[in-house]
mmCIF file of C-alpha atoms in Angstrom:
data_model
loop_
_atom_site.group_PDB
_atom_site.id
_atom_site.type_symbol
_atom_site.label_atom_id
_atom_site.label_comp_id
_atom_site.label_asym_id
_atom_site.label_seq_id
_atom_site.Cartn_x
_atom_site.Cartn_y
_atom_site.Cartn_z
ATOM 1 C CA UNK A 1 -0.623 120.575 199.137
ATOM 2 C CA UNK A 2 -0.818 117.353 196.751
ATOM 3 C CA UNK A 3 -3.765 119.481 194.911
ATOM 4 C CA UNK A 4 -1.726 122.073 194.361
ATOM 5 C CA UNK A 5 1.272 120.530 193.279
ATOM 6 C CA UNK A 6 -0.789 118.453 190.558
ATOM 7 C CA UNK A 7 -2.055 122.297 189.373
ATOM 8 C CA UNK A 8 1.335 123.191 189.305
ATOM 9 C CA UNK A 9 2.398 120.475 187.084
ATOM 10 C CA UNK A 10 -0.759 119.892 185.403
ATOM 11 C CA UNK A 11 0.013 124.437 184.393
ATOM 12 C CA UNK A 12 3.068 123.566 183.306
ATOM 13 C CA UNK A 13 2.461 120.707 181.065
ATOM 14 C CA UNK A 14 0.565 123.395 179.433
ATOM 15 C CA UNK A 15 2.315 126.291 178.739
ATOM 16 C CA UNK A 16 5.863 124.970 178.463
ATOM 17 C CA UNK A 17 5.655 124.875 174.909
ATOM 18 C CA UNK A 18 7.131 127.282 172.110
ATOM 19 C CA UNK A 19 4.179 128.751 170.564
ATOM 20 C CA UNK A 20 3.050 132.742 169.244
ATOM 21 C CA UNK A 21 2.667 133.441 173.259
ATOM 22 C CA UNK A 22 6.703 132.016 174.547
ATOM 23 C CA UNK A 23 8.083 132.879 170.992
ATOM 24 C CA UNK A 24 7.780 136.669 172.031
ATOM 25 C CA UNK A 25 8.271 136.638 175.308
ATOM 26 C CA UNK A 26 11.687 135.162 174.026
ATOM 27 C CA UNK A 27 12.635 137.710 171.556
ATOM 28 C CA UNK A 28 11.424 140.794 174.335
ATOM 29 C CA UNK A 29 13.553 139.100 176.612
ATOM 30 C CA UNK A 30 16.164 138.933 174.160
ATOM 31 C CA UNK A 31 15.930 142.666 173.472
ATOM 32 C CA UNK A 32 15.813 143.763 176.975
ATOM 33 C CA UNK A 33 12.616 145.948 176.002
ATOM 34 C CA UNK A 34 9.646 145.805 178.566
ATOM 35 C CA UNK A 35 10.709 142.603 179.745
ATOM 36 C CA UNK A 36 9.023 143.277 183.263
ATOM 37 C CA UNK A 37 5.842 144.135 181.352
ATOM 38 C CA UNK A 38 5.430 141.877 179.065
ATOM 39 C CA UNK A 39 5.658 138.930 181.817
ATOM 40 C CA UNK A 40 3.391 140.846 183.844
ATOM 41 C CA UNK A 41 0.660 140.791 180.826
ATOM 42 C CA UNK A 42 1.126 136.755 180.030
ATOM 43 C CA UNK A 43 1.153 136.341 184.211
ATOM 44 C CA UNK A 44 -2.254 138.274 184.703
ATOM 45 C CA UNK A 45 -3.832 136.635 181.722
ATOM 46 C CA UNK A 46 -3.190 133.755 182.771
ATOM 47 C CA UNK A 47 -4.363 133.815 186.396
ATOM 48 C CA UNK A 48 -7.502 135.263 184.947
ATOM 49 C CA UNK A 49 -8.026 132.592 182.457
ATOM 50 C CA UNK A 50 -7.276 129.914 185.323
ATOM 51 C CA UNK A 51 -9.847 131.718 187.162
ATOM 52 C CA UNK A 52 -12.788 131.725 184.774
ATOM 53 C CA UNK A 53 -11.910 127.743 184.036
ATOM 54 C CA UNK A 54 -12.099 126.967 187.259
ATOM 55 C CA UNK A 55 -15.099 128.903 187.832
ATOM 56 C CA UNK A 56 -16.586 126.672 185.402
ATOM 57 C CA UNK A 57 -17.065 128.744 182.176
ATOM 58 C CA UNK A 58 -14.891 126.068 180.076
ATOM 59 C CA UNK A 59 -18.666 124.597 179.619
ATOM 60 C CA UNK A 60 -19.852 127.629 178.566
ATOM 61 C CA UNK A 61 -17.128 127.702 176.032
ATOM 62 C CA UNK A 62 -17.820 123.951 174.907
ATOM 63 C CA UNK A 63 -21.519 125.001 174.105
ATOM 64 C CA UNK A 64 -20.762 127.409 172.179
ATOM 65 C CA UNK A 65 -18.321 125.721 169.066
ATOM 66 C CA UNK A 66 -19.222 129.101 166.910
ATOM 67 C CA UNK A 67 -17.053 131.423 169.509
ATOM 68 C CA UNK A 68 -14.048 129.203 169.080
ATOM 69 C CA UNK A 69 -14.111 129.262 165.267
ATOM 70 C CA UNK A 70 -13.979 132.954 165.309
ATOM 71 C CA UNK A 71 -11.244 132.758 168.212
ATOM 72 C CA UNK A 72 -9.142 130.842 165.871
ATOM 73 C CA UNK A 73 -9.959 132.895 162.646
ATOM 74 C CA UNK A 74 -9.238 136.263 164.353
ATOM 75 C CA UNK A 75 -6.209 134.136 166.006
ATOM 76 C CA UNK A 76 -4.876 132.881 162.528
ATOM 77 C CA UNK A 77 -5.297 136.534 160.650
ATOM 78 C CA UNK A 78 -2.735 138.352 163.505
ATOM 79 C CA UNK A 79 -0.172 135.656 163.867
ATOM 80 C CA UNK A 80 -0.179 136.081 159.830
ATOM 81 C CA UNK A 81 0.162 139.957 159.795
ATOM 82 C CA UNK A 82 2.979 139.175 162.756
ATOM 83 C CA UNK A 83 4.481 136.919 160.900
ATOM 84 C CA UNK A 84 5.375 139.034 157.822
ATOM 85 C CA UNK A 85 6.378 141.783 159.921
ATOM 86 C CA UNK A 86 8.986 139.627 161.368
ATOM 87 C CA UNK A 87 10.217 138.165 157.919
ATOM 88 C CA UNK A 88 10.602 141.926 157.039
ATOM 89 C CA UNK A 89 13.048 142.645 159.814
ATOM 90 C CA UNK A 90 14.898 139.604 158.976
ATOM 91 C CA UNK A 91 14.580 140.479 154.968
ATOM 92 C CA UNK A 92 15.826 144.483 155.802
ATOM 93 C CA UNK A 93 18.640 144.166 157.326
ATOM 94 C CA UNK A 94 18.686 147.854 158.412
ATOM 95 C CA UNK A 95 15.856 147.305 160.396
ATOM 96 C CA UNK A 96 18.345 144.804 162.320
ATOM 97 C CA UNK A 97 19.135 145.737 165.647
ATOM 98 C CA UNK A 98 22.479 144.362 167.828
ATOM 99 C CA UNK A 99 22.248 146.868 170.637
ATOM 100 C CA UNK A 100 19.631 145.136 173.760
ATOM 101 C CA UNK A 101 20.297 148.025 175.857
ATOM 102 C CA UNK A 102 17.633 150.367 174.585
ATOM 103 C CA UNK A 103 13.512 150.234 174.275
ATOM 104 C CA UNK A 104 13.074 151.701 170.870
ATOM 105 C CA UNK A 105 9.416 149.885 170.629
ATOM 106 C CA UNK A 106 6.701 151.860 172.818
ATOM 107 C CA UNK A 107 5.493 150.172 175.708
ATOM 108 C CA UNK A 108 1.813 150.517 174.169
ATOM 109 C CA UNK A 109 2.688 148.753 171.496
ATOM 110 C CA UNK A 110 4.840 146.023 173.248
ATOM 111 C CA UNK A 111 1.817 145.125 175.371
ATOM 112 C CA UNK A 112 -1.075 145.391 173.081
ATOM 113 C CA UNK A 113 0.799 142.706 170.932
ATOM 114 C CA UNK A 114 1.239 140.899 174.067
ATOM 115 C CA UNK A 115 -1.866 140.767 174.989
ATOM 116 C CA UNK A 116 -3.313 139.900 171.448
ATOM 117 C CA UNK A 117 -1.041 137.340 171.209
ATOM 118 C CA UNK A 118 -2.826 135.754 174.459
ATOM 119 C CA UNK A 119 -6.273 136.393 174.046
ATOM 120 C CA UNK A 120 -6.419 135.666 170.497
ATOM 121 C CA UNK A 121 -5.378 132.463 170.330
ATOM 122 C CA UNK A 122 -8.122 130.022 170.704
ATOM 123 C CA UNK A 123 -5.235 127.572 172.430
ATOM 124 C CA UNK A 124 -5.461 129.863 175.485
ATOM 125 C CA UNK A 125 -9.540 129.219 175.749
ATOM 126 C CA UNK A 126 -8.786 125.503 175.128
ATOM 127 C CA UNK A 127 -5.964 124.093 177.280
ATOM 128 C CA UNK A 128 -6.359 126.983 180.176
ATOM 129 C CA UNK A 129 -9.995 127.658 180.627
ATOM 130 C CA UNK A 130 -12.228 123.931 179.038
ATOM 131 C CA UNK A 131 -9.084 121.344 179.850
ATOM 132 C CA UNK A 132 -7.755 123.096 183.085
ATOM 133 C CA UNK A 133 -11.161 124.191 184.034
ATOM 134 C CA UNK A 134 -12.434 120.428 183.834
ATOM 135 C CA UNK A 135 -9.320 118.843 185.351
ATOM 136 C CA UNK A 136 -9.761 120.959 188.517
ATOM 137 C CA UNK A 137 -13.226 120.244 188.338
ATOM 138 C CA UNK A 138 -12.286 116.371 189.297
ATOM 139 C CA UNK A 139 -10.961 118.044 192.269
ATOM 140 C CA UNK A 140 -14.260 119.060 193.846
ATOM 141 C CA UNK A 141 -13.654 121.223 197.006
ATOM 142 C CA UNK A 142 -10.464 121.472 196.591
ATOM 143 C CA UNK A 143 -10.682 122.927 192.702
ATOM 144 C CA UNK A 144 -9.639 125.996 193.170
ATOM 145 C CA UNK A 145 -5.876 124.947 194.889
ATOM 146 C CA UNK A 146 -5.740 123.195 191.767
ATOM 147 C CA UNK A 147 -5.572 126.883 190.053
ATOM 148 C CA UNK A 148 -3.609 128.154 192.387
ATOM 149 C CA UNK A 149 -0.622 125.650 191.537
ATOM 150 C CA UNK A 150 -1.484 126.213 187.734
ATOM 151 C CA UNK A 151 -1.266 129.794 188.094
ATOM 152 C CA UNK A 152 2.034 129.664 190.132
ATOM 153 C CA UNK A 153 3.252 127.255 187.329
ATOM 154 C CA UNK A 154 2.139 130.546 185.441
ATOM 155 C CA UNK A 155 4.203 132.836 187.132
ATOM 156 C CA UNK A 156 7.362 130.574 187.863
ATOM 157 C CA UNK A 157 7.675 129.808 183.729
ATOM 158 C CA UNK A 158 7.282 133.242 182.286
ATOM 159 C CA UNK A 159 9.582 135.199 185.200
ATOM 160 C CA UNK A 160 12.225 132.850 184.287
ATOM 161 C CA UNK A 161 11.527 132.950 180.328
ATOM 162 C CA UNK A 162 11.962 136.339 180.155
ATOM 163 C CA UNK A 163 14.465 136.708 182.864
ATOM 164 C CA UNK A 164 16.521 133.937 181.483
ATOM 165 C CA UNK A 165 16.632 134.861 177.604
ATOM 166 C CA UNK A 166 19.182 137.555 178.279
ATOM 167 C CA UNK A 167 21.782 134.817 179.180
ATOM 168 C CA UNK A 168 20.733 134.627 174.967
ATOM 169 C CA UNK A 169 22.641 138.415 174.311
ATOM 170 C CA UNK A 170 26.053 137.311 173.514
ATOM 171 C CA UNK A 171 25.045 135.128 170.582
ATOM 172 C CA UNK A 172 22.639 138.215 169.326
ATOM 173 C CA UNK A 173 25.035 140.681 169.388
ATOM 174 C CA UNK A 174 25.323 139.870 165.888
ATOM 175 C CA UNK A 175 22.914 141.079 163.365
ATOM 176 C CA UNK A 176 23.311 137.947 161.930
ATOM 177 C CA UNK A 177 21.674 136.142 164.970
ATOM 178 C CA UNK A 178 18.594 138.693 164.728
ATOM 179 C CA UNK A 179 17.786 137.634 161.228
ATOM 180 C CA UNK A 180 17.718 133.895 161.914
ATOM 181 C CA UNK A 181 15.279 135.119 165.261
ATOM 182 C CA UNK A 182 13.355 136.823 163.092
ATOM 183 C CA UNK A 183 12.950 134.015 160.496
ATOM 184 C CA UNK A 184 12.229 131.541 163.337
ATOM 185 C CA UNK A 185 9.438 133.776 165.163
ATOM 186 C CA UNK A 186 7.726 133.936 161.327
ATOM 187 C CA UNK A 187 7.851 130.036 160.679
ATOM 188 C CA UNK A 188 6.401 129.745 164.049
ATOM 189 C CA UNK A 189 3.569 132.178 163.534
ATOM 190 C CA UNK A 190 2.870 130.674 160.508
ATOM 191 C CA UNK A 191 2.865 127.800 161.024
ATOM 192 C CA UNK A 192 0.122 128.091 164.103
ATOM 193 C CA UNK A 193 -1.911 130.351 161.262
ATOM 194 C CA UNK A 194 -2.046 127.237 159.186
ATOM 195 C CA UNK A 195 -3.349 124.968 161.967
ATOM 196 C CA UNK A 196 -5.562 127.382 163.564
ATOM 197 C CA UNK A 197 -7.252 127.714 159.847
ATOM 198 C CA UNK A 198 -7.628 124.006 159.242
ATOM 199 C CA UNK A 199 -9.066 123.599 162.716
ATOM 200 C CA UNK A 200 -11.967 126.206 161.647
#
C-alpha cells in the first residue's frame, strides 16, 4: 500500500503541470467536445508509458540521446503549427465560438491531436518512462505497484481536469473569454517549442 501511494504521488508530481498535454484537455473540457475521449486517450497513454518505464525501457531510451532529439524536434514543429492555429481563432473573431453545447470538431481530429500532443513531446519519454521508470526501479519487487499508483494518479487528474473545466462555461460564454483562451493555449505552445528547440 505505502508503494503505491508513493506511485501515486510520485504520478502526480508529474503531470500536474500546465503544459501542451493539460492546456487542451482544458480548452476540450471547456468546449464540452469529446471530453470523455480525449481523457480516455491521455489515460491510456499514460498507463502505457508507465508500463514500458517500469518495464525498464527508460534505459533503452537513455542510450539512445539521438531518439530524444528527434522527439523534441518533431515535438517543437507541432506545438508551433498548434500554436498559430490557436492565435488565428483568437485573431478571427468569427471563428469564435460561445455555444459549449455542440461538437463541431470531428472526433478524428480531436483525438489525433490528442494523441500527438502526448506522444510527441519528448517530456512524456522523460518524466514518465526514464524518471518514473527508474524511481520504481528503487522499488525492486514491488516496482510495478509503484505504476499502478502513478497510473491511478493518471486517471484521478485527467477525469477531474476535464470533468471539472466545465464549472469554467459561465466565464466563456463570452467570445471575449475564448480569445484570451486562445491567446493563452498559443503562448503556452510556444513557449514549450522554444525550450524543446534549445534542448536539441
Amino acid at each position: 500500500m505505502l508503494t503505491l501511494l508513493a506511485g501515486l504521488a510520485f504520478g502526480l508530481s508529474l503531470i500536474v503541470a500546465i503544459g501542451a498535454q493539460n492546456t487542451f484537455v482544458i480548452q476540450q473540457g471547456v468546449r464540452g467536445e469529446h471530453v470523455g475521449a480525449v481523457v480516455a486517450v491521455c489515460i491510456v497513454s499514460d498507463v502505457l508509458l508507465i508500463g514500458v518505464g517500469v518495464a525498464g525501457a527508460g534505459a533503452l531510451v537513455t542510450a539512445a540521446p539521438g531518439v530524444l532529439t528527434v522527439l523534441r524536434l518533431a515535438g517543437a514543429a507541432f506545438l508551433l503549427a498548434y500554436g498559430a492555429l490557436a492565435l488565428r481563432r483568437a485573431w478571427r473573431p468569427g471563428a469564435l465560438r460561445a455555444d459549449t453545447s455542440g461538437a463541431a470538431v470531428p472526433l478524428a481530429r480531436v483525438v489525433a491531436t490528442t494523441a500527438a500532443l502526448t506522444w510527441l513531446n519528448p517530456h512524456v519519454y522523460l518524466d514518465t518512462v526514464v524518471l518514473l521508470g527508474s524511481v520504481a526501479a528503487a522499488h525492486g519487487a514491488d516496482r510495478w505497484w509503484f505504476g499502478a499508483g502513478a497510473a491511478l494518479g493518471s486517471v484521478v487528474w485527467f477525469t477531474l481536469l476535464g470533468r471539472g473545466a466545465r464549472l469554467l462555461r459561465p466565464v466563456f460564454a463570452r467570445p471575449a473569454a475564448w480569445r484570451v483562451l486562445d491567446v493563452v493555449v498559443a503562448v503556452v505552445m510556444v513557449v514549450l517549442a522554444v525550450q524543446l528547440v534549445s534542448r536539441a
